[in-house]
Tab-separated table of C-alpha atoms and ligand atoms in Angstrom:
chain	number	residue	atom	x	y	z
A	183	MET	CA	-109.309	-52.600	-29.368
A	184	THR	CA	-108.312	-51.958	-25.811
A	185	HIS	CA	-104.691	-51.312	-26.720
A	186	HIS	CA	-105.546	-48.552	-29.158
A	187	ASP	CA	-105.759	-44.980	-28.086
A	188	ALA	CA	-108.767	-42.800	-28.789
A	189	ALA	CA	-106.549	-40.145	-30.403
A	190	LEU	CA	-105.116	-42.712	-32.768
A	191	LEU	CA	-108.545	-43.945	-33.808
A	192	ALA	CA	-109.787	-40.378	-34.236
A	193	ALA	CA	-106.854	-39.557	-36.521
A	194	LEU	CA	-107.519	-42.687	-38.558
A	195	ALA	CA	-111.163	-41.686	-38.882
A	196	ASP	CA	-110.149	-38.211	-40.097
A	197	ALA	CA	-107.675	-39.468	-42.693
A	198	THR	CA	-108.760	-39.278	-46.299
A	199	GLU	CA	-105.463	-40.560	-47.737
A	200	ASP	CA	-103.173	-43.427	-46.775
A	201	LEU	CA	-100.750	-42.661	-43.952
A	202	ILE	CA	-99.200	-43.884	-40.730
A	203	VAL	CA	-100.377	-42.348	-37.457
A	204	PHE	CA	-98.502	-42.384	-34.169
A	205	ASP	CA	-100.013	-41.355	-30.856
A	206	LEU	CA	-97.246	-39.754	-28.816
A	207	ASP	CA	-99.249	-39.860	-25.582
A	208	GLY	CA	-99.681	-43.589	-26.001
A	209	ILE	CA	-95.949	-44.051	-26.573
A	210	GLU	CA	-95.166	-41.958	-23.491
A	211	ALA	CA	-97.668	-43.946	-21.415
A	212	ARG	CA	-96.081	-47.240	-22.474
A	213	HIS	CA	-92.663	-45.845	-21.528
A	214	GLU	CA	-93.976	-44.783	-18.152
A	215	SER	CA	-95.538	-48.144	-17.366
A	216	LEU	CA	-92.272	-49.825	-18.315
A	217	LEU	CA	-90.476	-47.681	-15.735
A	218	GLU	CA	-93.100	-48.596	-13.147
A	219	GLU	CA	-92.636	-52.302	-13.845
A	220	LEU	CA	-88.835	-52.152	-13.889
A	221	PRO	CA	-87.967	-49.451	-11.367
A	222	GLY	CA	-84.590	-47.831	-11.793
A	223	VAL	CA	-83.830	-49.104	-15.297
A	224	ASP	CA	-82.434	-46.792	-17.946
A	225	VAL	CA	-84.421	-46.879	-21.177
A	226	ARG	CA	-82.573	-46.707	-24.482
A	227	PHE	CA	-85.263	-46.702	-27.173
A	228	ALA	CA	-84.193	-48.886	-30.120
A	229	MET	CA	-84.778	-46.160	-32.651
A	230	LYS	CA	-84.877	-48.450	-35.665
A	231	ALA	CA	-88.344	-49.447	-34.475
A	232	CYS	CA	-89.577	-45.923	-35.257
A	233	PRO	CA	-86.922	-43.469	-36.448
A	234	LEU	CA	-89.108	-40.363	-36.287
A	235	ASP	CA	-87.784	-37.168	-34.693
A	236	GLU	CA	-91.124	-36.597	-32.968
A	237	VAL	CA	-91.018	-39.977	-31.244
A	238	ILE	CA	-87.341	-39.757	-30.301
A	239	SER	CA	-87.809	-36.235	-28.905
A	240	CYS	CA	-90.834	-37.096	-26.825
A	241	LEU	CA	-89.059	-40.072	-25.272
A	242	ALA	CA	-85.888	-38.021	-24.730
A	243	LEU	CA	-87.917	-35.435	-22.814
A	244	LYS	CA	-89.053	-38.267	-20.529
A	245	GLY	CA	-85.449	-39.174	-19.812
A	246	ALA	CA	-84.922	-41.969	-22.311
A	247	GLY	CA	-81.895	-42.339	-24.536
A	248	VAL	CA	-81.544	-44.405	-27.678
A	249	ASP	CA	-79.980	-47.567	-28.936
A	250	ALA	CA	-78.537	-46.481	-32.273
A	251	ALA	CA	-77.029	-48.693	-34.958
A	252	SER	CA	-75.161	-46.294	-37.251
A	253	PRO	CA	-73.598	-42.821	-37.247
A	254	ASP	CA	-76.611	-41.439	-39.116
A	255	GLU	CA	-78.965	-42.729	-36.429
A	256	ILE	CA	-76.682	-41.203	-33.799
A	257	ALA	CA	-76.696	-37.837	-35.586
A	258	GLN	CA	-80.474	-37.945	-35.893
A	259	ALA	CA	-80.887	-38.726	-32.198
A	260	ILE	CA	-78.602	-35.849	-31.202
A	261	ALA	CA	-80.509	-33.466	-33.461
A	262	ALA	CA	-83.757	-34.685	-31.893
A	263	GLY	CA	-82.479	-33.767	-28.434
A	264	VAL	CA	-80.882	-36.922	-27.047
A	265	PRO	CA	-77.680	-36.109	-25.131
A	266	PRO	CA	-74.756	-38.187	-26.477
A	267	GLU	CA	-74.201	-39.751	-23.058
A	268	ARG	CA	-77.631	-41.361	-23.394
A	269	ILE	CA	-76.803	-42.898	-26.791
A	270	HIS	CA	-75.579	-46.471	-27.030
A	271	TYR	CA	-73.978	-47.667	-30.222
A	272	GLY	CA	-75.715	-51.009	-29.894
A	273	ASN	CA	-74.769	-52.594	-33.198
A	274	PRO	CA	-71.869	-55.044	-32.965
A	275	VAL	CA	-71.524	-54.664	-36.751
A	276	LYS	CA	-69.611	-51.500	-37.569
A	277	SER	CA	-66.785	-50.461	-39.831
A	278	ASP	CA	-63.695	-48.529	-38.743
A	279	ARG	CA	-65.232	-45.422	-40.225
A	280	ASN	CA	-68.544	-45.968	-38.399
A	281	ILE	CA	-66.651	-46.187	-35.106
A	282	ALA	CA	-64.626	-43.042	-35.794
A	283	ASP	CA	-67.772	-41.129	-36.809
A	284	ALA	CA	-69.656	-42.223	-33.691
A	285	HIS	CA	-66.698	-41.233	-31.533
A	286	ARG	CA	-66.560	-37.803	-33.151
A	287	LEU	CA	-70.284	-37.412	-32.417
A	288	GLY	CA	-69.541	-37.972	-28.727
A	289	VAL	CA	-70.793	-41.516	-28.189
A	290	ARG	CA	-68.979	-43.330	-25.397
A	291	ASP	CA	-70.835	-46.667	-25.121
A	292	TYR	CA	-70.229	-49.375	-27.707
A	293	ALA	CA	-71.634	-52.878	-28.086
A	294	THR	CA	-69.209	-55.537	-29.188
A	295	ASP	CA	-69.005	-59.289	-29.589
A	296	SER	CA	-65.569	-60.032	-31.050
A	297	THR	CA	-61.915	-59.246	-30.407
A	298	GLU	CA	-61.626	-57.887	-33.975
A	299	ASP	CA	-64.291	-55.298	-33.200
A	300	VAL	CA	-62.639	-54.504	-29.853
A	301	ALA	CA	-59.326	-53.822	-31.616
A	302	ALA	CA	-61.064	-51.482	-34.047
A	303	ILE	CA	-62.854	-49.639	-31.248
A	304	ALA	CA	-59.568	-49.237	-29.354
A	305	LEU	CA	-57.997	-47.721	-32.469
A	306	HIS	CA	-60.833	-45.429	-33.602
A	307	ALA	CA	-62.540	-44.603	-30.317
A	308	PRO	CA	-59.771	-44.932	-27.721
A	309	GLY	CA	-60.752	-45.198	-24.086
A	310	VAL	CA	-64.505	-45.651	-24.574
A	311	ARG	CA	-66.783	-48.016	-22.692
A	312	VAL	CA	-67.668	-51.353	-24.264
A	313	PHE	CA	-70.307	-53.881	-23.388
A	314	CYS	CA	-70.232	-57.417	-24.705
A	315	ARG	CA	-73.295	-59.011	-26.216
A	316	LEU	CA	-73.999	-62.604	-25.257
A	317	ALA	CA	-75.560	-64.860	-27.870
A	318	THR	CA	-79.105	-66.084	-27.250
A	319	ASP	CA	-80.858	-68.895	-29.095
A	320	GLY	CA	-84.003	-66.985	-30.046
A	321	TYR	CA	-86.181	-69.428	-28.109
A	322	GLY	CA	-89.720	-68.143	-27.692
A	323	ALA	CA	-89.338	-65.115	-29.959
A	324	LEU	CA	-91.194	-64.422	-33.160
A	325	TRP	CA	-87.946	-63.166	-34.636
A	326	GLY	CA	-84.873	-64.722	-33.002
A	327	LEU	CA	-81.691	-62.680	-33.239
A	328	SER	CA	-79.420	-65.585	-32.589
A	329	ASP	CA	-76.856	-66.299	-35.292
A	330	LYS	CA	-75.769	-62.889	-36.432
A	331	PHE	CA	-74.961	-61.327	-33.058
A	332	GLY	CA	-73.442	-62.134	-29.747
A	333	CYS	CA	-70.806	-64.524	-28.480
A	334	SER	CA	-70.522	-67.420	-26.052
A	335	ALA	CA	-69.895	-66.956	-22.368
A	336	GLY	CA	-66.249	-67.994	-22.838
A	337	ASP	CA	-65.760	-65.535	-25.671
A	338	ALA	CA	-67.366	-62.758	-23.659
A	339	VAL	CA	-64.690	-63.116	-21.014
A	340	ARG	CA	-61.965	-63.037	-23.689
A	341	VAL	CA	-63.554	-60.049	-25.418
A	342	LEU	CA	-63.857	-57.985	-22.258
A	343	ARG	CA	-60.324	-58.880	-21.144
A	344	ALA	CA	-59.075	-57.854	-24.588
A	345	ALA	CA	-60.962	-54.585	-24.199
A	346	ARG	CA	-59.283	-53.915	-20.855
A	347	ASP	CA	-55.873	-54.769	-22.284
A	348	ALA	CA	-56.489	-52.380	-25.185
A	349	GLY	CA	-57.210	-49.455	-22.869
A	350	LEU	CA	-60.990	-49.576	-23.230
A	351	ILE	CA	-63.371	-49.688	-20.290
A	352	PRO	CA	-65.060	-53.093	-20.035
A	353	SER	CA	-68.360	-51.767	-18.735
A	354	GLY	CA	-71.167	-54.223	-19.342
A	355	LEU	CA	-72.867	-57.257	-20.752
A	356	SER	CA	-75.863	-57.255	-23.044
A	357	VAL	CA	-78.395	-59.714	-24.399
A	358	HIS	CA	-81.311	-59.612	-26.801
A	359	VAL	CA	-83.813	-62.427	-26.265
A	360	GLY	CA	-85.316	-61.996	-29.747
A	361	SER	CA	-88.057	-59.697	-30.954
A	362	GLN	CA	-91.667	-60.216	-29.800
A	363	GLN	CA	-90.481	-62.576	-27.113
A	364	MET	CA	-93.453	-64.618	-25.916
A	365	THR	CA	-92.017	-66.525	-22.953
A	366	THR	CA	-90.664	-65.853	-19.485
A	367	GLU	CA	-88.319	-68.844	-19.891
A	368	ALA	CA	-86.197	-67.003	-22.437
A	369	TRP	CA	-85.624	-64.243	-19.915
A	370	GLN	CA	-84.800	-66.730	-17.183
A	371	ARG	CA	-82.245	-68.426	-19.433
A	372	ALA	CA	-80.719	-65.079	-20.360
A	373	PHE	CA	-80.308	-64.245	-16.688
A	374	ASP	CA	-78.756	-67.667	-16.044
A	375	ASP	CA	-76.130	-66.854	-18.688
A	376	LEU	CA	-75.633	-63.320	-17.432
A	377	THR	CA	-75.064	-64.376	-13.819
A	378	ASP	CA	-72.616	-67.106	-14.924
A	379	VAL	CA	-70.541	-64.664	-16.959
A	380	LEU	CA	-70.689	-62.015	-14.233
A	381	GLU	CA	-69.211	-64.534	-11.807
A	382	VAL	CA	-66.394	-65.510	-14.147
A	383	LEU	CA	-65.587	-61.867	-14.909
A	384	ALA	CA	-65.413	-61.025	-11.226
A	385	GLY	CA	-62.872	-63.832	-10.909
A	386	HIS	CA	-60.761	-62.057	-13.538
A	387	GLY	CA	-61.006	-58.780	-11.676
A	388	ILE	CA	-63.319	-57.213	-14.242
A	389	ALA	CA	-65.982	-55.140	-12.487
A	390	LEU	CA	-68.904	-54.135	-14.670
A	391	ASP	CA	-71.279	-51.237	-14.131
A	392	HIS	CA	-74.246	-52.259	-16.246
A	393	VAL	CA	-76.238	-55.061	-17.777
A	394	ASN	CA	-78.167	-54.255	-20.926
A	395	LEU	CA	-81.273	-56.401	-21.301
A	396	GLY	CA	-81.876	-55.375	-24.905
A	397	GLY	CA	-85.260	-55.406	-26.605
A	398	GLY	CA	-87.744	-58.164	-27.190
A	399	LEU	CA	-90.626	-56.948	-25.065
A	400	PRO	CA	-93.774	-57.634	-27.023
A	401	ALA	CA	-96.487	-55.663	-28.702
A	402	LEU	CA	-99.823	-56.389	-27.072
A	403	GLY	CA	-102.207	-55.919	-29.962
A	404	TYR	CA	-101.190	-58.591	-32.487
A	405	LEU	CA	-103.499	-61.485	-33.361
A	406	ASP	CA	-102.614	-65.123	-33.880
A	407	ARG	CA	-103.596	-67.027	-37.010
A	408	HIS	CA	-106.989	-67.752	-35.512
A	409	GLY	CA	-107.617	-64.083	-34.917
A	410	GLU	CA	-107.199	-64.413	-31.171
A	411	PRO	CA	-105.041	-62.010	-29.132
A	412	PHE	CA	-101.381	-62.908	-29.460
A	413	ALA	CA	-99.597	-61.521	-26.431
A	414	PRO	CA	-97.791	-63.133	-23.545
A	415	SER	CA	-98.389	-62.334	-19.903
A	416	LEU	CA	-96.450	-59.134	-19.436
A	417	ASP	CA	-96.876	-59.357	-15.684
A	418	LYS	CA	-95.067	-62.689	-15.531
A	419	MET	CA	-92.385	-61.444	-17.879
A	420	PHE	CA	-91.705	-58.347	-15.807
A	421	ALA	CA	-91.647	-60.454	-12.632
A	422	ALA	CA	-89.033	-62.738	-14.240
A	423	MET	CA	-86.999	-59.686	-15.243
A	424	ARG	CA	-87.121	-58.176	-11.747
A	425	GLU	CA	-86.096	-61.500	-10.257
A	426	GLY	CA	-83.289	-61.865	-12.818
A	427	MET	CA	-81.983	-58.353	-12.177
A	428	GLU	CA	-81.943	-59.127	-8.483
A	429	ARG	CA	-79.905	-62.276	-9.166
A	430	CYS	CA	-77.391	-60.347	-11.278
A	431	ALA	CA	-77.124	-57.607	-8.667
A	432	GLN	CA	-76.203	-60.187	-6.041
A	433	VAL	CA	-73.137	-61.413	-7.911
A	434	PRO	CA	-70.235	-59.917	-5.930
A	435	GLY	CA	-67.632	-57.759	-7.605
A	436	HIS	CA	-69.875	-55.514	-9.731
A	437	ARG	CA	-72.020	-52.437	-9.138
A	438	LEU	CA	-74.743	-52.825	-11.715
A	439	ARG	CA	-77.299	-50.575	-13.275
A	440	PHE	CA	-79.764	-52.079	-15.723
A	441	VAL	CA	-80.606	-50.874	-19.202
A	442	VAL	CA	-83.481	-51.925	-21.455
A	443	GLU	CA	-83.703	-51.213	-25.170
A	444	PRO	CA	-87.352	-51.594	-26.088
A	445	GLY	CA	-88.323	-50.945	-29.679
A	446	ARG	CA	-91.486	-52.787	-30.645
A	447	HIS	CA	-93.034	-52.640	-27.166
A	448	LEU	CA	-93.071	-48.836	-27.070
A	449	VAL	CA	-94.409	-48.074	-30.526
A	450	ALA	CA	-96.231	-51.063	-32.068
A	451	ASP	CA	-99.628	-50.549	-30.494
A	452	HIS	CA	-99.478	-46.766	-30.694
A	453	GLY	CA	-99.022	-46.624	-34.438
A	454	ALA	CA	-101.417	-47.664	-37.175
A	455	VAL	CA	-101.541	-47.636	-40.945
A	456	ARG	CA	-104.509	-46.175	-42.760
A	457	ALA	CA	-104.703	-47.940	-46.123
A	458	HIS	CA	-107.540	-48.657	-48.514
A	459	VAL	CA	-108.989	-51.598	-50.350
A	460	ALA	CA	-107.584	-52.085	-53.838
A	461	ARG	CA	-109.806	-55.078	-54.591
A	462	LEU	CA	-111.610	-57.978	-52.965
A	463	SER	CA	-111.613	-60.709	-55.574
A	464	THR	CA	-112.055	-64.455	-56.014
A	465	ARG	CA	-109.626	-66.351	-58.204
A	466	THR	CA	-109.166	-69.988	-59.040
A	467	GLY	CA	-105.424	-70.555	-58.636
A	468	ALA	CA	-103.194	-73.105	-60.371
A	469	ASP	CA	-104.515	-75.814	-58.054
A	470	GLY	CA	-108.067	-75.241	-59.299
A	471	GLU	CA	-109.305	-74.045	-55.922
A	472	PRO	CA	-111.233	-70.786	-55.803
A	473	ARG	CA	-109.962	-68.442	-53.108
A	474	ARG	CA	-110.745	-64.947	-52.017
A	475	TRP	CA	-108.002	-62.368	-51.802
A	476	LEU	CA	-108.101	-58.935	-50.269
A	477	TYR	CA	-105.563	-56.659	-51.918
A	478	LEU	CA	-104.731	-53.543	-49.936
A	479	SER	CA	-102.997	-50.337	-50.980
A	480	ALA	CA	-100.249	-50.998	-48.404
A	481	GLY	CA	-98.214	-54.134	-47.894
A	482	LYS	CA	-94.796	-55.507	-47.271
A	483	PHE	CA	-92.927	-52.776	-49.117
A	484	ASN	CA	-94.706	-49.825	-47.585
A	485	GLY	CA	-95.089	-50.207	-43.866
A	486	LEU	CA	-96.347	-53.748	-43.305
A	487	TYR	CA	-93.105	-55.661	-43.791
A	488	GLU	CA	-93.967	-58.086	-41.006
A	489	MET	CA	-97.383	-58.984	-42.416
A	490	ASP	CA	-96.453	-62.599	-43.107
A	491	ASP	CA	-95.339	-63.138	-39.511
A	492	VAL	CA	-97.925	-61.268	-37.496
A	493	ARG	CA	-101.586	-60.611	-37.975
A	494	TYR	CA	-102.669	-57.093	-37.306
A	495	PRO	CA	-106.222	-56.282	-36.266
A	496	LEU	CA	-108.005	-54.861	-39.315
A	497	VAL	CA	-110.864	-52.393	-39.049
A	498	PHE	CA	-113.159	-51.552	-41.951
A	499	PRO	CA	-114.846	-48.436	-40.637
A	500	THR	CA	-117.295	-48.032	-43.519
A	501	ARG	CA	-118.530	-51.660	-43.302
A	502	PRO	CA	-119.389	-52.130	-39.650
A	503	SER	CA	-121.810	-55.012	-40.225
A	504	GLY	CA	-122.852	-57.600	-42.764
A	505	PRO	CA	-121.626	-61.064	-43.724
A	506	LEU	CA	-117.935	-61.913	-43.425
A	507	VAL	CA	-115.790	-63.956	-45.808
A	508	PRO	CA	-112.349	-65.561	-45.315
A	509	VAL	CA	-109.514	-64.020	-47.322
A	510	THR	CA	-105.771	-63.919	-47.714
A	511	VAL	CA	-104.555	-60.352	-47.332
A	512	ALA	CA	-101.906	-59.022	-49.695
A	513	GLY	CA	-100.216	-55.780	-50.608
A	514	PRO	CA	-100.405	-53.994	-53.941
A	515	THR	CA	-97.053	-54.816	-55.533
A	516	CYS	CA	-96.187	-57.356	-58.232
A	517	ASP	CA	-94.128	-59.380	-55.747
A	518	SER	CA	-95.814	-62.528	-54.499
A	519	ALA	CA	-93.916	-62.193	-51.220
A	520	ASP	CA	-96.059	-59.111	-50.610
A	521	THR	CA	-98.656	-61.348	-48.974
A	522	GLN	CA	-99.519	-62.439	-45.481
A	523	ALA	CA	-99.093	-66.103	-44.590
A	524	PRO	CA	-102.095	-67.832	-46.216
A	525	GLY	CA	-104.782	-67.062	-43.773
A	526	HIS	CA	-108.420	-67.002	-43.184
A	527	VAL	CA	-108.906	-63.465	-42.088
A	528	LEU	CA	-112.585	-62.690	-41.915
A	529	VAL	CA	-113.496	-59.470	-43.695
A	530	PRO	CA	-116.785	-57.912	-44.804
A	531	GLU	CA	-118.067	-59.468	-48.010
A	532	GLY	CA	-119.230	-56.102	-49.284
A	533	LEU	CA	-115.803	-54.422	-49.354
A	534	ALA	CA	-115.347	-52.195	-52.376
A	535	SER	CA	-112.298	-50.621	-53.951
A	536	GLY	CA	-111.434	-47.441	-52.083
A	537	ASP	CA	-112.916	-48.461	-48.724
A	538	PRO	CA	-110.622	-47.373	-45.891
A	539	VAL	CA	-108.820	-50.026	-43.837
A	540	TRP	CA	-107.174	-49.412	-40.482
A	541	VAL	CA	-104.273	-51.701	-39.765
A	542	LEU	CA	-103.883	-51.503	-35.998
A	543	SER	CA	-100.808	-52.259	-33.887
A	544	SER	CA	-98.623	-51.801	-36.961
A	545	GLY	CA	-96.432	-48.997	-35.583
A	546	ALA	CA	-93.270	-51.031	-34.994
A	547	TYR	CA	-90.774	-50.926	-37.852
A	548	ALA	CA	-93.430	-49.450	-40.160
A	549	ILE	CA	-91.323	-46.356	-40.865
A	550	SER	CA	-87.989	-48.120	-41.301
A	551	TYR	CA	-89.297	-50.854	-43.590
A	552	GLN	CA	-90.509	-48.628	-46.423
A	553	SER	CA	-89.155	-49.196	-49.888
A	554	ARG	CA	-88.348	-46.186	-51.979
A	555	GLY	CA	-90.879	-46.828	-54.713
A	556	PHE	CA	-91.416	-50.502	-55.399
A	557	ASN	CA	-93.741	-50.531	-58.407
A	558	GLY	CA	-93.954	-46.774	-58.021
A	559	ILE	CA	-95.658	-47.000	-54.653
A	560	LYS	CA	-94.414	-44.202	-52.459
A	561	PRO	CA	-93.480	-44.481	-48.791
A	562	LEU	CA	-96.462	-43.676	-46.589
A	563	PRO	CA	-96.487	-40.204	-45.054
A	564	HIS	CA	-96.839	-40.063	-41.282
A	565	ILE	CA	-98.514	-37.866	-38.687
A	566	CYS	CA	-98.119	-37.742	-34.921
A	567	VAL	CA	-101.074	-36.929	-32.694
A	568	ARG	CA	-101.682	-36.278	-29.007
A	569	GLY	CA	-104.517	-37.397	-26.779
A	570	GLU	CA	-106.608	-34.262	-26.331
A	571	GLY	CA	-107.427	-32.709	-29.655
A	572	GLY	CA	-104.030	-33.421	-31.205
B	657	PLP	C1	-83.651	-54.121	-32.680
B	657	PLP	C2	-82.941	-54.026	-31.392
B	657	PLP	C3	-83.655	-53.740	-30.228
B	657	PLP	C4	-85.164	-53.617	-30.200
B	657	PLP	O1	-85.782	-54.843	-30.361
B	657	PLP	P1	-87.352	-54.975	-30.136
B	657	PLP	O2	-87.612	-56.418	-30.240
B	657	PLP	O3	-88.038	-54.154	-31.162
B	657	PLP	O4	-87.648	-54.462	-28.762
B	657	PLP	C5	-82.946	-53.579	-29.053
B	657	PLP	N1	-81.599	-53.711	-29.023
B	657	PLP	C6	-80.873	-53.999	-30.124
B	657	PLP	C7	-79.398	-54.108	-30.011
B	657	PLP	C8	-81.521	-54.174	-31.329
B	657	PLP	O5	-80.804	-54.473	-32.426
């Protein structure tokens, strides 16, 4: 439980109802260590990973901005204290109206990946800065973000030239290596692509001022299907990023700053869900095999959307000892997708309905992936705590 803050665990222990807890000191500490590992980078927190005012404000006070994906996210960030010049509109998918709204709110940095989008930006947000997202293949990530976003190196040159011709400022390149990226190779490949495109752009007289390295940095507290820690070597990853930034900076013709847009990495391990046991039961399924299932009060539709892709550490504070049994964990709804990948999570045999369960390292995307009332189950309330006595 080394990744989990004392304040977080104390708040979980105090909770008598289901909720999500975030430890703001932990989030700030993760932000600070990121800045130590990648000196000089600008942090734009990908707010979809935890769109809470408290979290956005505390990071803004530390100098971070946000990566926002819609005018409503932009408005929320501004209200939470983020200056518009520190807000990137990082979503290449936006309507004319979205662009006009963002422009009215004062945002000057826009992601793009097509000439159609560039034409719309030129019309509805004239003169702003655009950065072009390069496609990545999702290699090494738990969730690749490959098909829907980004363009080829050749397209990137066309897109940024089109931006210049349309009176926009071609200002940068961006990548996203996929969420919960587990390898250093993916970063190295991304930097190979970035340096190639930077060289071609310089040849076209396009001088950029930033490279946006996107998100993808991992949570550290997840488990693999065997219950072992599931985290890459952050040290190696940061070393590959520093080396890659150095390579980009050496391409002549640009004066680059570097931006990172961490989402998961900042909040996953510093948020946790307090749920409770609905039932531990044994059923003989259609195949005639008896299996144990642990049904929890929270699942895919209220906070644990990623439960079939990652295994969170589970703590059963009222059953610290006793025999363990293998189960598949599932949420409370009548949707069979509300289930983790069939697993053999070991849980106390004596679990009873109502026993509290702490789902650790579940802070990333837990707020944004809440359904309104699937089967009448309400979104989980949240609290934010601080290290010393809240
Ligand atoms: C979602 C997203 C991020 C954050 O990704 P993580 O894997 O959570 O770090 C960063 N940038 C963009 C453009 C995104 O869409």
